[in-house]
Backbone as numpy.savetxt, mean C-alpha at the origin, in Angstrom:
# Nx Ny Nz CAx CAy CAz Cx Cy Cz
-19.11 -4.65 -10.09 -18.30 -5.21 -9.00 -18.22 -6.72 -9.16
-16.89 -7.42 -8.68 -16.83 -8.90 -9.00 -17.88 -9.11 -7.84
-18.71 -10.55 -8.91 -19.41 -11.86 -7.81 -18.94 -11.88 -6.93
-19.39 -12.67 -5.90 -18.59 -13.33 -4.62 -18.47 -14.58 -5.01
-18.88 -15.59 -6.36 -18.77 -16.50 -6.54 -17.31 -16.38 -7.18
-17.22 -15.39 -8.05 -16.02 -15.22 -8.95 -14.60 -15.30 -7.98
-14.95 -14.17 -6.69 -14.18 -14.19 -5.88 -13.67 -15.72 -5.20
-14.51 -16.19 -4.58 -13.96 -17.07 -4.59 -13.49 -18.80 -4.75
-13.82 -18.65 -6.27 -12.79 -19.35 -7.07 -11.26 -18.48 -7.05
-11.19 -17.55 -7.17 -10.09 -16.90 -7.69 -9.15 -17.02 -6.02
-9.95 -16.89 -4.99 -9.23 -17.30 -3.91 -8.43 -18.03 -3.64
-9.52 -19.83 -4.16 -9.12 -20.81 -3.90 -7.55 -21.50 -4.70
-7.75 -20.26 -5.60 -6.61 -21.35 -6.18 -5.44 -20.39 -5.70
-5.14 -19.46 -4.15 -4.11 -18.78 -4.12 -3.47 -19.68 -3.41
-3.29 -20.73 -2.93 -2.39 -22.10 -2.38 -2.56 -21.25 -0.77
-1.58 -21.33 -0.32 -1.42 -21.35 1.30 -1.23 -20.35 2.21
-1.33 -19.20 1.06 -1.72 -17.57 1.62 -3.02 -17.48 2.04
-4.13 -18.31 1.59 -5.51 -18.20 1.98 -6.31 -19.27 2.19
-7.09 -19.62 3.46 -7.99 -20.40 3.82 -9.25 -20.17 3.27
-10.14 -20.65 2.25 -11.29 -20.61 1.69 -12.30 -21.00 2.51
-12.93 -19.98 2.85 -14.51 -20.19 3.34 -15.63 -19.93 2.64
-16.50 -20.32 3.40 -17.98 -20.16 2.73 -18.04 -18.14 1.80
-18.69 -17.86 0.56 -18.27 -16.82 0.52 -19.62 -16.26 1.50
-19.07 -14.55 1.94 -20.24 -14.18 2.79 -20.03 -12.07 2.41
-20.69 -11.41 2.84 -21.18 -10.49 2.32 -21.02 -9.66 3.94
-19.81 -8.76 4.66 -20.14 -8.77 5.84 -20.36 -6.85 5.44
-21.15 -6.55 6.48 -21.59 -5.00 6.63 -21.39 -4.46 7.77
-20.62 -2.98 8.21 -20.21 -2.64 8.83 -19.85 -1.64 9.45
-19.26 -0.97 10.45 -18.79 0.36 10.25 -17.14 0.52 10.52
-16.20 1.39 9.68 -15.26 0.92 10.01 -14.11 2.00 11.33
-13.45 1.50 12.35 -13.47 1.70 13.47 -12.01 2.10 13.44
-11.08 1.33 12.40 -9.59 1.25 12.55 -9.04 1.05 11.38
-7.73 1.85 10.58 -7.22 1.67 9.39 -5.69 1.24 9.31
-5.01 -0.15 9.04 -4.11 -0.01 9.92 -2.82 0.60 9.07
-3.15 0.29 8.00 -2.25 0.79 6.95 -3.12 1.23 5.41
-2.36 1.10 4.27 -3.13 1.83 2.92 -4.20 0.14 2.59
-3.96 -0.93 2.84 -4.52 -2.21 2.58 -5.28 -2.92 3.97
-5.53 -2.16 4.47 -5.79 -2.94 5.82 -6.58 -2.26 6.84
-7.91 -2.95 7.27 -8.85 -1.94 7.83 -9.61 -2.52 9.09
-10.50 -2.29 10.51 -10.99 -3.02 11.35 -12.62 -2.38 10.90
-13.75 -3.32 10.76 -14.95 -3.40 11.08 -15.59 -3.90 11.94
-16.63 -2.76 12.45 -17.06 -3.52 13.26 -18.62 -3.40 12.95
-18.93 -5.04 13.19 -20.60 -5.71 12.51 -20.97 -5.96 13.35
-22.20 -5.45 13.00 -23.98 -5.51 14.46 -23.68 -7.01 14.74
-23.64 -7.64 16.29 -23.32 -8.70 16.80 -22.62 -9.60 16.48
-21.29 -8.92 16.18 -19.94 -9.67 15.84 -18.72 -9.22 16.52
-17.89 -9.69 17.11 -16.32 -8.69 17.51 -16.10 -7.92 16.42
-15.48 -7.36 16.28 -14.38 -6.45 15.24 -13.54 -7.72 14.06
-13.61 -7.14 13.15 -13.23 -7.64 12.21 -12.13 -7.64 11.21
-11.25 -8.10 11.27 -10.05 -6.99 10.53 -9.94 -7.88 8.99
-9.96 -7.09 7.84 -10.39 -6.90 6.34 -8.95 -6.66 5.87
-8.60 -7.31 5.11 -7.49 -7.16 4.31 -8.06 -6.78 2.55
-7.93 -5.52 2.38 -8.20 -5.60 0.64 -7.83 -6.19 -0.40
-8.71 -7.17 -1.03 -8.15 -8.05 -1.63 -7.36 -7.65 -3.25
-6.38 -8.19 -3.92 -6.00 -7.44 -5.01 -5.21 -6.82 -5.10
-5.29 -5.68 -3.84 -3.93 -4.84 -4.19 -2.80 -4.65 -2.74
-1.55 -3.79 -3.40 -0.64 -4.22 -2.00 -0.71 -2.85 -1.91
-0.48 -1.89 -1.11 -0.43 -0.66 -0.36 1.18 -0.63 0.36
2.01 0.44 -0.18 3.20 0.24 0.52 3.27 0.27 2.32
4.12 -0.31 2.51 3.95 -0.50 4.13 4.46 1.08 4.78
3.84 0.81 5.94 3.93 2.32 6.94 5.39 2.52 6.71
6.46 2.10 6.74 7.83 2.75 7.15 8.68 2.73 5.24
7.62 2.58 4.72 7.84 2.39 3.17 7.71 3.78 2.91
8.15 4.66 1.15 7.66 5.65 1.33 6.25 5.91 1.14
5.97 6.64 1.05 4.13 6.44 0.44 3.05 6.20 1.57
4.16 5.52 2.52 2.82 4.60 3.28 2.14 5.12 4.04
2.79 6.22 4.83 1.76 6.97 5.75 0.02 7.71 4.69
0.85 7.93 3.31 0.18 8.62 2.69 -0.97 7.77 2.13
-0.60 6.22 2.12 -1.61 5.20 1.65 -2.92 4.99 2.83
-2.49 5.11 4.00 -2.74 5.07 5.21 -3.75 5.92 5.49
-3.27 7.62 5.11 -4.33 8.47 5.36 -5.38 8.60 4.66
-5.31 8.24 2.85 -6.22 8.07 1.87 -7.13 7.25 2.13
-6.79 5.93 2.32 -7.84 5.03 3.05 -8.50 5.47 4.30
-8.38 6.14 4.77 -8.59 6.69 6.75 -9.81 7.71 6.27
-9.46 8.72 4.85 -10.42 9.76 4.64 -11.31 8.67 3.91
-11.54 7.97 3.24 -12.33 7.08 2.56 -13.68 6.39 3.23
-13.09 5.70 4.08 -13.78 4.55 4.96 -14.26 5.04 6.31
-12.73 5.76 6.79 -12.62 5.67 8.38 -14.20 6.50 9.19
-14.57 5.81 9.85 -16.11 5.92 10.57 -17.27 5.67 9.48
-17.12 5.48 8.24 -18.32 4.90 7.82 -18.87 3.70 7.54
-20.15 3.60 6.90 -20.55 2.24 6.75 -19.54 1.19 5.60
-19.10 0.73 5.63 -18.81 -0.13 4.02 -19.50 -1.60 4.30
-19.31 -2.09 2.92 -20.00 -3.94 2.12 -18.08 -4.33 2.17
-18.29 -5.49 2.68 -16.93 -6.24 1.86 -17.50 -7.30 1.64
-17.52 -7.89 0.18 -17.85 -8.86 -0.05 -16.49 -9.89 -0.88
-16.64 -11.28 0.13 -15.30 -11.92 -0.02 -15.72 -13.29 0.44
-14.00 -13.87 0.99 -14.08 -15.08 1.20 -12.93 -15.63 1.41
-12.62 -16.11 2.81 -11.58 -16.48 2.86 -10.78 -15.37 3.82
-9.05 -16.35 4.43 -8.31 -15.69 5.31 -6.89 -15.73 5.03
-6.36 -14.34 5.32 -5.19 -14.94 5.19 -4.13 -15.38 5.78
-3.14 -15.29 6.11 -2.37 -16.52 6.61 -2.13 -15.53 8.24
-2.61 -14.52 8.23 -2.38 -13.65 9.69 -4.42 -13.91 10.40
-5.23 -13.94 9.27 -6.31 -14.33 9.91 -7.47 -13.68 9.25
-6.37 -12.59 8.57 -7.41 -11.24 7.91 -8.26 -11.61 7.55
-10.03 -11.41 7.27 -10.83 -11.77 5.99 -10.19 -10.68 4.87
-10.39 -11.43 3.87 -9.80 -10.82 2.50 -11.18 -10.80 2.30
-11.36 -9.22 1.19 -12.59 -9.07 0.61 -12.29 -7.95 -0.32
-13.35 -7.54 -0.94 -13.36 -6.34 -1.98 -14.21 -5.21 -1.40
-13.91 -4.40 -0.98 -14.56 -3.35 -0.26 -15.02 -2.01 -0.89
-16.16 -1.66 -0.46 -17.10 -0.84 -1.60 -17.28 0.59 -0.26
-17.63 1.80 -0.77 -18.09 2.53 0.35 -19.45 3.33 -0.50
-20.55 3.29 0.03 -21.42 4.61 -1.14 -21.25 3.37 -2.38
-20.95 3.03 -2.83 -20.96 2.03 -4.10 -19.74 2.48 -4.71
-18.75 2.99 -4.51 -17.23 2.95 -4.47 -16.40 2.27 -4.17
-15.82 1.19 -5.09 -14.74 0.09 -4.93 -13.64 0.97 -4.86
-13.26 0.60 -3.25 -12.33 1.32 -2.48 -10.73 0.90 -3.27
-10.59 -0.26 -3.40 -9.58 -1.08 -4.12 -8.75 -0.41 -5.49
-10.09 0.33 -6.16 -9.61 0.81 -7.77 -9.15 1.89 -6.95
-9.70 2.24 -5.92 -9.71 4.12 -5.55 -8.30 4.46 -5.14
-7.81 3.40 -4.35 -6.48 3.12 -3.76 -5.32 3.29 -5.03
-5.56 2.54 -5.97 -4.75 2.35 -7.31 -4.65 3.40 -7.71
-6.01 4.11 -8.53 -5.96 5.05 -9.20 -5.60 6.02 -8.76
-5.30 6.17 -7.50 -4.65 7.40 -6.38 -3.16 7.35 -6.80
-2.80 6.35 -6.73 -1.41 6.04 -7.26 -0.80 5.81 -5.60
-1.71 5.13 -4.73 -1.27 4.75 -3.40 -1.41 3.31 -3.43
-1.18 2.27 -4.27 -1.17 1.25 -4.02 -0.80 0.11 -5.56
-0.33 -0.89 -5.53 0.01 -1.71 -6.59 -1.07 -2.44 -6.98
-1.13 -3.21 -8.15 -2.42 -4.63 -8.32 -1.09 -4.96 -7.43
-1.66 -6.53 -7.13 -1.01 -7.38 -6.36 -0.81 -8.53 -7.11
0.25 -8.31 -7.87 0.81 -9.62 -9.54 0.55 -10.49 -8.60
1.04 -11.13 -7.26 0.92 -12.47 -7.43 -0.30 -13.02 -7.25
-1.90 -12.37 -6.93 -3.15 -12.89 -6.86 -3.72 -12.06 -7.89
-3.72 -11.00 -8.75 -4.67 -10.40 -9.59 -3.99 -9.99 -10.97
-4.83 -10.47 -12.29 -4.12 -9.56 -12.43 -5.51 -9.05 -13.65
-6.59 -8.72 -12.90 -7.73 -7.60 -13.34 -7.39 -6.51 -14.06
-7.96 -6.62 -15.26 -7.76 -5.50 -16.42 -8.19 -4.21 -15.82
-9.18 -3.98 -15.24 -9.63 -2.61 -14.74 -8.73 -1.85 -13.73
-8.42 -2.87 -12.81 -6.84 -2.54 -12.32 -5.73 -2.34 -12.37
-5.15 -2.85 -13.17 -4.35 -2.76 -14.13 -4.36 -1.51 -14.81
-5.30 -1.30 -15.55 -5.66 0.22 -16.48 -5.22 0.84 -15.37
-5.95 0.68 -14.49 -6.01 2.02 -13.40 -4.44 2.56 -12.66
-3.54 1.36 -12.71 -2.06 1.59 -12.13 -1.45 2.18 -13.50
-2.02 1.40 -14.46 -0.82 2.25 -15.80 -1.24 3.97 -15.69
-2.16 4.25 -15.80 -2.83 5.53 -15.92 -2.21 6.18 -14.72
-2.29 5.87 -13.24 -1.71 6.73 -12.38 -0.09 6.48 -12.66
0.26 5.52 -13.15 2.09 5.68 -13.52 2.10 6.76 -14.35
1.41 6.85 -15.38 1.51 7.65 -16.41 1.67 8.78 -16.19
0.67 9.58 -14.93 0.58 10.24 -14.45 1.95 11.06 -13.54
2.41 10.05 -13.08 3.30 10.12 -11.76 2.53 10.49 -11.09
1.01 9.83 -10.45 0.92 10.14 -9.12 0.97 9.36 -8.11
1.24 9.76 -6.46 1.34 9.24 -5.55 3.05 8.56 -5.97
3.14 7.12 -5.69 4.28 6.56 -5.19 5.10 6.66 -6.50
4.12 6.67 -7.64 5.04 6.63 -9.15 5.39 7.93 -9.52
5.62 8.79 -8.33 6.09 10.07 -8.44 7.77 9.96 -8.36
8.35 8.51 -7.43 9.80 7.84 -7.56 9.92 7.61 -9.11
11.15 7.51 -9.09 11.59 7.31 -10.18 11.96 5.55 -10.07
11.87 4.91 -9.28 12.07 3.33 -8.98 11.18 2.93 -7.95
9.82 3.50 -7.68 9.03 2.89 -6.49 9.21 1.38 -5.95
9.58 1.19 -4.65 9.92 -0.29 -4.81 8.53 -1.19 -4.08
7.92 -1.92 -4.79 6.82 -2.92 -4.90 6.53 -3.49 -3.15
5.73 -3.74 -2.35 5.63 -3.41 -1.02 6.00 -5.11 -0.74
5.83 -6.09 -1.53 5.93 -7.45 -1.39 7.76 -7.83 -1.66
8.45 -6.89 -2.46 10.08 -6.54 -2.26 10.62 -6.03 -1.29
9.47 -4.98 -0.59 10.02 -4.29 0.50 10.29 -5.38 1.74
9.00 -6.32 2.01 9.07 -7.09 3.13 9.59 -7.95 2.97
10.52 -8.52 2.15 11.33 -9.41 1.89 12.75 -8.93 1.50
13.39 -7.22 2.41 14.44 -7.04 2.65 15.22 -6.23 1.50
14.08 -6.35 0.40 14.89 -5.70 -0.68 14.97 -4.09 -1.13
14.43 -3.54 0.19 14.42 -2.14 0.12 16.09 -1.40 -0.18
16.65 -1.97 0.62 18.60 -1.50 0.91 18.85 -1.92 -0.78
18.65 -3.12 -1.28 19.19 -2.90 -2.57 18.78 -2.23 -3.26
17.44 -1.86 -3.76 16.93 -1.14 -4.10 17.25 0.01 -4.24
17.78 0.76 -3.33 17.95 2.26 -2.90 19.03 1.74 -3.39
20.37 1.56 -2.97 21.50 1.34 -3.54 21.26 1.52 -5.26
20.65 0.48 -5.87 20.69 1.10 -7.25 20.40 2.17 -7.58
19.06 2.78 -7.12 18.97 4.04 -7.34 19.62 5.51 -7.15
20.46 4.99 -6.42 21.55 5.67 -6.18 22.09 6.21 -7.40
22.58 7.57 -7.29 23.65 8.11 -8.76 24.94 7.57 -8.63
25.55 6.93 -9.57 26.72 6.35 -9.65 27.84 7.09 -9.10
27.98 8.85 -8.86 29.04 9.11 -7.91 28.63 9.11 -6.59
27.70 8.50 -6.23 27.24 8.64 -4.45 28.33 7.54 -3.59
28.76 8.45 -2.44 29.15 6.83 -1.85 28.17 6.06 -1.21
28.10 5.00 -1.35 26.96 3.70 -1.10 27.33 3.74 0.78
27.66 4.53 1.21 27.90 4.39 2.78 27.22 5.18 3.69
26.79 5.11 5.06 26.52 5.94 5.06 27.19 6.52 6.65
27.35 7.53 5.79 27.95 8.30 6.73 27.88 9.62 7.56
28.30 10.49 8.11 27.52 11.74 9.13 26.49 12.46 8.76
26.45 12.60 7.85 24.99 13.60 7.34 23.53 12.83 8.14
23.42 13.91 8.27 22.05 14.11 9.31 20.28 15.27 8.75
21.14 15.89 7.75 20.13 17.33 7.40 19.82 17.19 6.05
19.01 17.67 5.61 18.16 17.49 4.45 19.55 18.84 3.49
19.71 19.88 4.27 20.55 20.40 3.81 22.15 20.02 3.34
22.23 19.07 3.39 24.11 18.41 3.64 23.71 17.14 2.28
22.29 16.98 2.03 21.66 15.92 0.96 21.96 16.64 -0.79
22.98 15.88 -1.84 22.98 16.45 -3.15 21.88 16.18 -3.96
20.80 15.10 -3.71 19.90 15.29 -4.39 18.26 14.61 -3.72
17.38 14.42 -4.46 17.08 13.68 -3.52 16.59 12.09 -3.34
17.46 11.32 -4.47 18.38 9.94 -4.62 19.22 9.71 -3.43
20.14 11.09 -3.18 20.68 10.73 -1.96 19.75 10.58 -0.48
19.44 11.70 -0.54 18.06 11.61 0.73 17.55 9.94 0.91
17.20 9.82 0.14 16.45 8.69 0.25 16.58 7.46 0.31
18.50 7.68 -0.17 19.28 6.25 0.76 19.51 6.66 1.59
20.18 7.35 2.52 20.15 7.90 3.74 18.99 7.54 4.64
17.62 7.61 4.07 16.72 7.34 5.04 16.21 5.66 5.27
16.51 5.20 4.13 16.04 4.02 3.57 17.03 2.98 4.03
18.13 3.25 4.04 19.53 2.13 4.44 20.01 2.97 5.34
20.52 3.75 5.85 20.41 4.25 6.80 20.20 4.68 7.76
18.57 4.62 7.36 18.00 4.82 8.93 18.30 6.40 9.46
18.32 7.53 8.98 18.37 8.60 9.39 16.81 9.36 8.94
16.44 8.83 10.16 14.90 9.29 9.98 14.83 10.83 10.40
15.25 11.68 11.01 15.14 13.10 10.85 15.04 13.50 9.34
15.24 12.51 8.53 15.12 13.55 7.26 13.61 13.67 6.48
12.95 12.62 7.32 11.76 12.55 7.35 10.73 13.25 8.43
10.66 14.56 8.34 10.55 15.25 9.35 9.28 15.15 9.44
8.15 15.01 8.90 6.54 15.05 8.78 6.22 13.40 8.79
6.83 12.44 8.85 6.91 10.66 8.54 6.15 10.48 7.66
5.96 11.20 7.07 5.09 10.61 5.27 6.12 9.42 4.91
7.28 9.26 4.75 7.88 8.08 4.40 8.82 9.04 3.04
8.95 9.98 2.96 9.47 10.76 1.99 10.26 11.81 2.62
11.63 11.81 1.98 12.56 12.44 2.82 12.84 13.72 2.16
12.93 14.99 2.91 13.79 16.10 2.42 12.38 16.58 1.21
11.46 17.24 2.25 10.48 17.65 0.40 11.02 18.34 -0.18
11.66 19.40 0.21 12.14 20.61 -0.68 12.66 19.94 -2.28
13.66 18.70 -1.75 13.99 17.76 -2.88 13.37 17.00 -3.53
12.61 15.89 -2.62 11.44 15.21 -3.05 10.26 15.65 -3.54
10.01 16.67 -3.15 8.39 16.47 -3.61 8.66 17.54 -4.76
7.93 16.62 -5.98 7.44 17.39 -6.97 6.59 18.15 -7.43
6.04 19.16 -7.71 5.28 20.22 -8.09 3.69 19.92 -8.47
């Protein structure tokens, strides 16, 4: 597992996404998961604590994947003890840290699930790395898309284009009455429909994945 010294140097030089503090070692139990990257602890005579995993991005809840990033982390952590050892905040307040459960770096576990990205613009750790090529390789979890779109593209609006490309070149790019997973030609279409569109019935279970019969692969 990285130092906490290693950590944070590697913090300090992320400019204005993160406030560098003393590094510290907090222990806990965890109470709340809010998404696939993001968790609440709570430490013997401290408020609650909310932990951002450092390294990697976890697609967001209304992303596809995300409910599914969400619940992986929830079976992982949710009510037990974990170590995060870190340093530093980020620009919402989070402590950023590297989080272990049982001596399980939760971080690789997330990756190698194929529920979460390294995070290019702060890491770019060989072991992590391995671990995303290998679940691409795989197609599991989100690299089960054929264009998964990166969760740091998503929040910066670029989901609609996205889907648009992925689109099959006879689709019309509009969207229009279809409502049913049944009235969907593939499930490229589904998934602009849900994605730029906003026709969330086709997401009937809110995994973030529309129309399984189409989507989900075997």
């Amino acid at each position: 597992m990285m130092l906490a010294r290693d950590l944070v140097l590697i913090l300090s030089l992320l400019g204005s996404a993160v406030i560098p503090v003393a590094a510290e070692t907090l222990a806990g139990r965890v109470v709340g998961v809010s998404d696939g990257d993001t968790i609440t602890l709570l430490v013997t005579g401290r408020d609650q604590v909310k932990v951002r995993l450092a390294w990697i991005d976890a697609p967001e809840t209304g992303q596809p994947y995300g409910q599914q990033a969400k619940q992986a982390l929830s079976a992982l952590v949710f009510g037990r003890e974990v170590l995060v050892t870190g340093s530093g905040h980020d620009r919402y307040g989070r402590t950023l840290g590297v989080v272990t459960v049982a001596g399980a770096d939760v971080q690789s576990e997330q990756v190698r699930r194929g529920l979460a990205w390294v995070y290019r613009q702060y890491s770019n750790d060989s072991h992590l790395l391995a671990l995303e090529g290998e679940a691409r390789a795989a197609r599991r979890g989100l690299w089960a898309d054929l264009n998964p779109v990166p969760p740091w593209a998503w929040r910066h609006g670029e989901q609609a284009d996205s889907a648009a490309k992925r689109a099959p070149p006879s689709m019309s790019l509009t969207c229009g009455s279809k409502r049913r997973c049944g009235e969907m030609a593939n499930c490229e279409e589904a998934r602009y429909f849900l994605t730029v569109c906003g026709v969330r019935s086709l997401d009937g279970d809110g995994d973030g994945t529309p129309c399984d019969s189409l989507c989900r692969r075997p």
